[in-house]
GROMACS .gro file of C-alpha atoms in nm:
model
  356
    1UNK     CA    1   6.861  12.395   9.176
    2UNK     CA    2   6.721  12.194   9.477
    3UNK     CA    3   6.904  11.889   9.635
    4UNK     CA    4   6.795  11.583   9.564
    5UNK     CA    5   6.776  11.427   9.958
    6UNK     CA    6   6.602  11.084   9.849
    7UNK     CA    7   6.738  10.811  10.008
    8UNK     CA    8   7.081  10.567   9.823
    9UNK     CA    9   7.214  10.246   9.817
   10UNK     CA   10   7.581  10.223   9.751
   11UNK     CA   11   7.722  10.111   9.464
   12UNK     CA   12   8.042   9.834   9.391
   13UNK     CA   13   8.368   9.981   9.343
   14UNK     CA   14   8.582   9.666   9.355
   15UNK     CA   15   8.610   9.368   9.469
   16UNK     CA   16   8.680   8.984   9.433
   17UNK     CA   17   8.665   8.622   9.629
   18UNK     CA   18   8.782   8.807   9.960
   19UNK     CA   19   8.520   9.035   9.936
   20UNK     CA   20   8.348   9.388   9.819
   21UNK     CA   21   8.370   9.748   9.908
   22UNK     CA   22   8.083   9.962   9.820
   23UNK     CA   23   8.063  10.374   9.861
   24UNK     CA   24   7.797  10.606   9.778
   25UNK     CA   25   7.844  10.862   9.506
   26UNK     CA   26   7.806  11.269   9.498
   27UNK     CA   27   7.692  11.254   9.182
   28UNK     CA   28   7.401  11.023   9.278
   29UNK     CA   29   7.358  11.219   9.643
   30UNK     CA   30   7.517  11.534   9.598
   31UNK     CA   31   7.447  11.666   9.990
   32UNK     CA   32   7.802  11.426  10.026
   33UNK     CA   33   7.976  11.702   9.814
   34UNK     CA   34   7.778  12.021   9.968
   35UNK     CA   35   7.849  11.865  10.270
   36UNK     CA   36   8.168  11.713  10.295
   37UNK     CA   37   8.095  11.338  10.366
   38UNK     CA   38   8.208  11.028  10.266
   39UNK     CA   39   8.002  10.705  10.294
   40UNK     CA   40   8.137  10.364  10.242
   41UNK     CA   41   8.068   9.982  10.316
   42UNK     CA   42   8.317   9.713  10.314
   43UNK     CA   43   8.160   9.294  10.324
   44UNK     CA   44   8.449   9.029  10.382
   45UNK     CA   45   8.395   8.694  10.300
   46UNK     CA   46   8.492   8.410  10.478
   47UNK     CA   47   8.914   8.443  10.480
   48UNK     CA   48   8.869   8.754  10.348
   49UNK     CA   49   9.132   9.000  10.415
   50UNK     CA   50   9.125   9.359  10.367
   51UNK     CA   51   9.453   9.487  10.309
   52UNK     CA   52   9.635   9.738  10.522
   53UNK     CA   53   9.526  10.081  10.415
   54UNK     CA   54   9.512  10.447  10.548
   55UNK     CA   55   9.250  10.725  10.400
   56UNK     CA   56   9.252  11.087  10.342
   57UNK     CA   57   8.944  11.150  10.583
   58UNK     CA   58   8.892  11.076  10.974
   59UNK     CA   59   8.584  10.808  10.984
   60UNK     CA   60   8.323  10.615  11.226
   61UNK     CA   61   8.353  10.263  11.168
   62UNK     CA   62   8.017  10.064  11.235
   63UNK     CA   63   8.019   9.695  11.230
   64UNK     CA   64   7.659   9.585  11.090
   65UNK     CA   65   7.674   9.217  11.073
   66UNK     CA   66   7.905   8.948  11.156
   67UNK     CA   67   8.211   8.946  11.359
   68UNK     CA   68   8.598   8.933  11.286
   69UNK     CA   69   8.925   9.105  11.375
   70UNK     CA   70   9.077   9.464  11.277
   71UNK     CA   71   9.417   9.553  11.312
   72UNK     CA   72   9.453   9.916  11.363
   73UNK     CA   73   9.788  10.160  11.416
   74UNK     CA   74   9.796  10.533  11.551
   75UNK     CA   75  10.131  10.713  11.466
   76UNK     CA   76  10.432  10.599  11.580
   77UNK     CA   77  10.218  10.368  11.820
   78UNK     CA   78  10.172  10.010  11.821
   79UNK     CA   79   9.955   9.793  11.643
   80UNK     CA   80   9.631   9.710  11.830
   81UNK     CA   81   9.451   9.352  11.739
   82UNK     CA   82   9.083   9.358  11.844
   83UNK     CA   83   8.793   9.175  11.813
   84UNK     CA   84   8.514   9.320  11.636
   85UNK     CA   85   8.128   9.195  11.619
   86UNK     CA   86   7.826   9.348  11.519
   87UNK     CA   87   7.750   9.711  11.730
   88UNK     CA   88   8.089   9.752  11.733
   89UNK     CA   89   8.178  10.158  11.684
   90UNK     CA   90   8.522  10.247  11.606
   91UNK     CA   91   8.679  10.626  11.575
   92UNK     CA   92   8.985  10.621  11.329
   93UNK     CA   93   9.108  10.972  11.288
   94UNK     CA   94   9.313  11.072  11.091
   95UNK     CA   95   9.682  10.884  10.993
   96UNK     CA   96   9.545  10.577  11.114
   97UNK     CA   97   9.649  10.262  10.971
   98UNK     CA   98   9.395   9.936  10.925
   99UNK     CA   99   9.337   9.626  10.823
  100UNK     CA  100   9.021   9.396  10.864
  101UNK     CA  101   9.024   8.997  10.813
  102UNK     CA  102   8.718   8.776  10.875
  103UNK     CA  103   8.748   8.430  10.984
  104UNK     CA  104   8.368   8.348  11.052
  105UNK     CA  105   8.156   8.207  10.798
  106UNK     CA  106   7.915   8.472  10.872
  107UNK     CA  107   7.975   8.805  10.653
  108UNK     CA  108   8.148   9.070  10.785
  109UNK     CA  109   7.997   9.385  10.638
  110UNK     CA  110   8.141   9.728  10.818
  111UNK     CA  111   8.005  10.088  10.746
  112UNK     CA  112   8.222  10.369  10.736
  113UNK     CA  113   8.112  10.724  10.817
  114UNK     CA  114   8.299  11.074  10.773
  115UNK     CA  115   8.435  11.412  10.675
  116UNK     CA  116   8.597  11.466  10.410
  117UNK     CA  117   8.675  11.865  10.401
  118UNK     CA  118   9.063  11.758  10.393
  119UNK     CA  119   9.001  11.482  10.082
  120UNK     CA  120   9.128  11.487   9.777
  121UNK     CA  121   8.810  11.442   9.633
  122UNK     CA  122   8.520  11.631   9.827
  123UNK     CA  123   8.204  11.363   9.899
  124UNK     CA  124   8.419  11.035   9.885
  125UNK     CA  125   8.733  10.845  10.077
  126UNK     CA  126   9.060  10.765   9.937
  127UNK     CA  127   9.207  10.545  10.039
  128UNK     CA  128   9.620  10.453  10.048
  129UNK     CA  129   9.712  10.115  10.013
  130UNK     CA  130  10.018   9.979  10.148
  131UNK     CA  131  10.040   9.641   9.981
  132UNK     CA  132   9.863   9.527   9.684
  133UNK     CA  133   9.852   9.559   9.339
  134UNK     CA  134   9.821   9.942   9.369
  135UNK     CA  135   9.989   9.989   9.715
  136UNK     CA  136  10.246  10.276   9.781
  137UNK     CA  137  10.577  10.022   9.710
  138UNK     CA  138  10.424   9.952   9.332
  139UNK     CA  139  10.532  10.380   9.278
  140UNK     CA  140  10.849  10.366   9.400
  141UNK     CA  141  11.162  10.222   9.208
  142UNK     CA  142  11.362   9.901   9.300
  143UNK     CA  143  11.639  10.128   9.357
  144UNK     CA  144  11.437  10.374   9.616
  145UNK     CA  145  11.242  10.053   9.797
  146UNK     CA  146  11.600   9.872   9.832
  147UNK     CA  147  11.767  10.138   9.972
  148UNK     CA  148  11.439  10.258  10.230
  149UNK     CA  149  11.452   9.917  10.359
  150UNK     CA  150  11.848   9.830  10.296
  151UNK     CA  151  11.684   9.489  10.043
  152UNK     CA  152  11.852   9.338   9.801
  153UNK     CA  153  11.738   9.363   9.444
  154UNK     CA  154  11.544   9.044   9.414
  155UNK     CA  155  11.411   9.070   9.785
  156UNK     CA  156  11.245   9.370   9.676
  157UNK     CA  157  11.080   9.215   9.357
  158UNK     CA  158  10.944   8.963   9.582
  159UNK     CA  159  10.831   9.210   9.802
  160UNK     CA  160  10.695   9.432   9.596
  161UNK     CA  161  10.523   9.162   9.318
  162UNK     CA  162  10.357   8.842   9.508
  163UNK     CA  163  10.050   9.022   9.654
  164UNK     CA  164   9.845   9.099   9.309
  165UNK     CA  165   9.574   9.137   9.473
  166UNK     CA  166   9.352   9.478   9.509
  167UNK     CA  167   9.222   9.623   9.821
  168UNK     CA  168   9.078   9.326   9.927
  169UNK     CA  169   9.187   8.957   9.919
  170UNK     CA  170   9.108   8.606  10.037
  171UNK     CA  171   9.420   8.453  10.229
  172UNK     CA  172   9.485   8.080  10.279
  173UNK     CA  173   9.313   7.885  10.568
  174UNK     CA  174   9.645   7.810  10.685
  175UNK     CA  175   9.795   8.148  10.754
  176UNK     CA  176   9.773   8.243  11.108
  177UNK     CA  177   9.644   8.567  11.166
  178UNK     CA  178   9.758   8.740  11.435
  179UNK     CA  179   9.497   8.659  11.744
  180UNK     CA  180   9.345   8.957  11.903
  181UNK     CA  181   9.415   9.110  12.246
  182UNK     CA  182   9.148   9.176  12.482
  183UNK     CA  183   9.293   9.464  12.653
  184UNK     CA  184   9.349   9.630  12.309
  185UNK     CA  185   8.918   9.700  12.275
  186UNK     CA  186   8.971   9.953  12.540
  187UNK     CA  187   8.927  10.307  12.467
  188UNK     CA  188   8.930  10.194  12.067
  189UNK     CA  189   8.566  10.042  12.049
  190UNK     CA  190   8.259  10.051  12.207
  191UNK     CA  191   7.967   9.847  12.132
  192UNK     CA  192   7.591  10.044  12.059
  193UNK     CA  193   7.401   9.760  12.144
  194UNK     CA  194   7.595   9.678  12.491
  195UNK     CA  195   7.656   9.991  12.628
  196UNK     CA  196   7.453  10.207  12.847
  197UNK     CA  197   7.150  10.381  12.742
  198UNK     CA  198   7.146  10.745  12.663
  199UNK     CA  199   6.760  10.735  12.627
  200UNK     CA  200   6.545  10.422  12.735
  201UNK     CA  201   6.185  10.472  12.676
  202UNK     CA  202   5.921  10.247  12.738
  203UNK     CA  203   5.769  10.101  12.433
  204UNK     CA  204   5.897  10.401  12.225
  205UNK     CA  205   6.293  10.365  12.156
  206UNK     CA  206   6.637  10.386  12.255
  207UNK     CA  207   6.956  10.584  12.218
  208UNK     CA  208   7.320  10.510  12.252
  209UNK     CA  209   7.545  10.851  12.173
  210UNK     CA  210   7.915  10.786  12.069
  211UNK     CA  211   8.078  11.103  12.193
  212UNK     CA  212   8.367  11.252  12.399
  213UNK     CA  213   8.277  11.051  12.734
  214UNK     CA  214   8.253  10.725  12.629
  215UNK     CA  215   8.462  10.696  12.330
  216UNK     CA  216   8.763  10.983  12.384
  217UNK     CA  217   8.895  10.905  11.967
  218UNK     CA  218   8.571  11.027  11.918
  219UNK     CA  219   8.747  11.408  11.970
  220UNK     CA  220   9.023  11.362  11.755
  221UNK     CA  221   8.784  11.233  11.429
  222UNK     CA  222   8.572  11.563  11.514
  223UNK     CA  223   8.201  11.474  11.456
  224UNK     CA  224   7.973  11.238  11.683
  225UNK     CA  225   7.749  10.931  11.598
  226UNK     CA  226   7.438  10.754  11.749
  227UNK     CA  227   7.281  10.405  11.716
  228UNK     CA  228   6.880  10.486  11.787
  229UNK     CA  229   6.631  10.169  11.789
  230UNK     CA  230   6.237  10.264  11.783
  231UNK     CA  231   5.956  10.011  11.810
  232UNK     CA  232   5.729   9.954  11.588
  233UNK     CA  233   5.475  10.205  11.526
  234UNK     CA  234   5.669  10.438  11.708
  235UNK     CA  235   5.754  10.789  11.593
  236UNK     CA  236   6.057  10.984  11.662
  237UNK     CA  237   5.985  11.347  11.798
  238UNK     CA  238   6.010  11.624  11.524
  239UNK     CA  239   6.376  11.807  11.580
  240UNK     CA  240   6.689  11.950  11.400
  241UNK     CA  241   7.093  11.999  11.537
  242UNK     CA  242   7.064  12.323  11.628
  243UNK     CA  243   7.465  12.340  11.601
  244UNK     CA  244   7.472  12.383  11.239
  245UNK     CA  245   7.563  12.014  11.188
  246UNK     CA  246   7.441  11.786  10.942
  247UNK     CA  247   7.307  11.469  10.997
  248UNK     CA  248   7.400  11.157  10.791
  249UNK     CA  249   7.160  10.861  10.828
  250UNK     CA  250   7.217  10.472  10.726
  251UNK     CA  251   6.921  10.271  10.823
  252UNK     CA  252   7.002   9.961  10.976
  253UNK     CA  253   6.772   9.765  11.053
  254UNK     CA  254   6.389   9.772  10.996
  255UNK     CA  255   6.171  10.017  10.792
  256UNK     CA  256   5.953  10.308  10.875
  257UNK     CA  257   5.892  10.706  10.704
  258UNK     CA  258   6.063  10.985  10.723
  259UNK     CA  259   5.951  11.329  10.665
  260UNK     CA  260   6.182  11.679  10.643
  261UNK     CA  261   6.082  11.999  10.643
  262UNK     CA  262   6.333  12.290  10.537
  263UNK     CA  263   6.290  12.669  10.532
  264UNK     CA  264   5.953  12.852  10.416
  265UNK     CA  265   5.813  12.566  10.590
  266UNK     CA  266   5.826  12.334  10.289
  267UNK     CA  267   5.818  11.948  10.267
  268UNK     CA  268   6.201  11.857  10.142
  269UNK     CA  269   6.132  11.491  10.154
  270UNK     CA  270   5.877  11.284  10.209
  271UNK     CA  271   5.993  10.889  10.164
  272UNK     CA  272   5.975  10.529  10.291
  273UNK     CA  273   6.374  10.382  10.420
  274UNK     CA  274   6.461  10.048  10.457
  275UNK     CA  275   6.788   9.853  10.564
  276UNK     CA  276   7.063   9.981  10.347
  277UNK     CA  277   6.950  10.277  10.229
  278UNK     CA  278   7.159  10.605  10.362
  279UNK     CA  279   7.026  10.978  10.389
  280UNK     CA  280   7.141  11.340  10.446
  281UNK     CA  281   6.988  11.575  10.667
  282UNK     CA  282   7.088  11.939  10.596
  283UNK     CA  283   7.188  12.161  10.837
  284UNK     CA  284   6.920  12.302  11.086
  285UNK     CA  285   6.611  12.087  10.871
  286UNK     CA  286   6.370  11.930  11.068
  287UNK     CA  287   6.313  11.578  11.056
  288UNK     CA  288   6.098  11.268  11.240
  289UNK     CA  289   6.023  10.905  11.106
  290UNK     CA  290   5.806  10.695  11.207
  291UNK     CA  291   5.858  10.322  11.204
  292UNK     CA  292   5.648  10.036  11.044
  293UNK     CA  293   5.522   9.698  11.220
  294UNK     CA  294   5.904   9.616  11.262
  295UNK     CA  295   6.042   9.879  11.430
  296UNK     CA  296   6.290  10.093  11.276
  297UNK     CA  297   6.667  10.155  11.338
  298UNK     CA  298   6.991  10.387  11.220
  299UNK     CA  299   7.318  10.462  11.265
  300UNK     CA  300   7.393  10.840  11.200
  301UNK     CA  301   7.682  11.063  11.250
  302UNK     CA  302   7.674  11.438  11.337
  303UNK     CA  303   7.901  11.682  11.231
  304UNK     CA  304   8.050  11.804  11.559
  305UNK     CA  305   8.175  11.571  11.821
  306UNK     CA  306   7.929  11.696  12.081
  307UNK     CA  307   7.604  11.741  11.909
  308UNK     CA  308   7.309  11.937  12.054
  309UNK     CA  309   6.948  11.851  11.983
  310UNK     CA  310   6.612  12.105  12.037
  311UNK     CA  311   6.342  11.846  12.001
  312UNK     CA  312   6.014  12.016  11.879
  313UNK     CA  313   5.742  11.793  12.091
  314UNK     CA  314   5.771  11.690  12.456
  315UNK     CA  315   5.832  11.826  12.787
  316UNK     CA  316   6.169  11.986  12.694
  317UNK     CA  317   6.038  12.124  12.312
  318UNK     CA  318   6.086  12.483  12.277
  319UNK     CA  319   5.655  12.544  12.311
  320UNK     CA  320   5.681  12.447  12.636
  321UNK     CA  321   5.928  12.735  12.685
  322UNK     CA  322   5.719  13.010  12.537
  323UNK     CA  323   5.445  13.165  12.665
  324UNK     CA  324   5.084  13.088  12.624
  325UNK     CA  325   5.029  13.463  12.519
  326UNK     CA  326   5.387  13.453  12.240
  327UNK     CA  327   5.172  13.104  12.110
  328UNK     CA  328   4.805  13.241  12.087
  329UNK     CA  329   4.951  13.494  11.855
  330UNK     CA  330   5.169  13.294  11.705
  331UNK     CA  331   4.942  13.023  11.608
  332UNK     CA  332   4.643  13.340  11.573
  333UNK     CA  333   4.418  13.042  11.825
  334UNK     CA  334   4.212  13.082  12.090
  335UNK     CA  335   4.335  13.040  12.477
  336UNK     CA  336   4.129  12.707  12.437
  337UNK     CA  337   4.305  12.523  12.170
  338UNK     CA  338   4.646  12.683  12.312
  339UNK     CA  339   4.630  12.492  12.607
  340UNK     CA  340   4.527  12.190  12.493
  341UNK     CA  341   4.845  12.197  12.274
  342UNK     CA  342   5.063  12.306  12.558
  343UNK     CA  343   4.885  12.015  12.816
  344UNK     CA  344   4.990  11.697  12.552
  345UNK     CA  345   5.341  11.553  12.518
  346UNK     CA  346   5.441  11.621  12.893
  347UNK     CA  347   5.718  11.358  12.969
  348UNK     CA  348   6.047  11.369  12.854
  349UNK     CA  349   5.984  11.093  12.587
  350UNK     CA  350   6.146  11.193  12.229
  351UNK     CA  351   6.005  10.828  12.115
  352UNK     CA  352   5.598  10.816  12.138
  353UNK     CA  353   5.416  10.507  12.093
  354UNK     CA  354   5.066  10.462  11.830
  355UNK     CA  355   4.786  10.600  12.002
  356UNK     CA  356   4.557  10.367  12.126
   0.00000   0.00000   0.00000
């Protein structure tokens, strides 16, 4: 049976005043299950307070819109309050602690990225809440909480029964959240649409590449990410991860096509994106999009923290590396026709503009 690769939206699980968290489903985009990826979203409110959580699956966190403050906590290290905006990239691996409170009157929507080959459920996060109507003290006894924490009966009932809320919640204006440190960004975030360029070209596009060098948690959560912006019009260069790695694609901004082509040389998808939508790109498939009037732009992750690229047109593509003779033949075309498809596409651009 063939995989259905059309683009998704994500769909509600729960949510409330504070807030919603969205995730897609395998059973709508099954390449999450084949592949072992989870995709969420979470949108705070105003006041809105996502309660401290950890998940079964190392994740890329991708701040979309808005601005706010997340809380996050290694093992046995301390907490680390940091200011988050939109661009922001954040590596959680695995046994990391969070929490996420807005206090703009902007929405603060977040999109998480990641494996899930160690999840319980194979294509989707779980998360573990620590507070909350279904946090980790609501399964434990009064007698096993009170004697963890050496509390008194009614301490714990307090403890364990005011917060009724679920996953997400919208906190008084009153209550002081704890203010965030600016030494704490470093080495935790770093910000796609600030930081240096990985490729800059020239009405065509631009690349920033989350990996090893510039973002060192990046190791730990195993798999890399990208922001890439293309102008509009502009089409990005034919090419496939040549790593084995699969390629998981939330459009962020803009709208454009996509085409990918699979083994035997056939057409797996053919489709127009636009912001919001999310798509899978399986392992060594080729793919290239090309973006409308208003430019086109997406967030993906790669599975493997160093991804490697073969682009299939430009200076660097793979027929510039074979001989004229090995592409005659190959192509069965004259010496003629040969050259003039070896002489095009000579820079290293990946991003080419409309032809005049």
């Amino acid at each position: 049976m063939e995989l259905d690769l059309s683009p998704k939206l994500p769909k509600k699980v729960y949510g409330g005043d504070g807030g919603s968290y969205f995730a897609w489903c395998p059973e709508e985009l099954p390449m999450l299950r084949d592949g072992n990826i989870g995709a969420s979203k979470l949108a705070l409110e105003k006041y809105g307070f996502a309660l401290p959580r950890y998940s079964d699956s190392p994740k890329v966190a991708y701040v979309l819109q808005g601005a706010g403050t997340a809380g996050i906590v290694l093992p046995e290290k301390e907490e680390k309050v940091i200011e988050i905006k939109k661009g922001d990239s954040i590596a959680l691996p695995f046994g990391v602690v969070t929490w996420w409170f807005n206090n703009e009157d902007t929405e603060l929507v977040i999109l998480f990225l990641g494996e899930t080959h160690k999840a319980h459920k194979a294509g989707q996060f779980t998360d573990f809440y620590l507070t909350g109507s279904n946090g980790i003290f609501t399964g434990f006894s009064t007698e096993f909480v009170g004697r963890a924490w050496d509390l008194d009966e009614a301490t714990v009932k307090k403890l364990v029964g005011s917060q009724t809320g679920n996953g997400i919640v919208k906190i008084d204006a009153s209550l002081k959240m704890p203010s965030p440190k600016k030494g704490d960004r470093e080495g935790f975030v770093l910000n796609c649409l600030e930081a240096p360029l990985d490729v800059d070209i020239k009405n065509g596009g631009r690349v920033v590449v989350l990996n090893t060098k510039n973002l060192p948690l990046v190791g730990e959560v195993g798999f890399g990410a990208d922001l890439v912006r293309i102008d509009g019009h502009c089409m990005c260069s034919p090419g496939f991860s040549c790593d084995s790695a699969l390629q998981v694609t939330y459009i962020v901004g803009g709208s454009g096509r996509v085409q990918i082509v699979g083994a035997d040389g056939k057409r797996v998808l053919e489709t127009h994106v636009k912001a919001g939508y999310m798509f899978i790109v399986p392992r060594f498939c080729v793919v290239s999009k090309i973006a409308d009037s208003d430019g086109l732009s997406w967030f993906s992750i790669v599975t493997t923290p160093d991804p490697i690229f073969t682009h299939l047109a430009g200076r660097t593509s793979v027929w510039k590396a074979l001989s004229p003779e090995v592409l005659q033949a190959a192509f069965k075309v004259s010496p003629e026709v040969e050259k003039a498809f070896r002489s095009k596409r000579t820079s290293d651009a990946i991003f080419f503009p409309p032809s005049n």
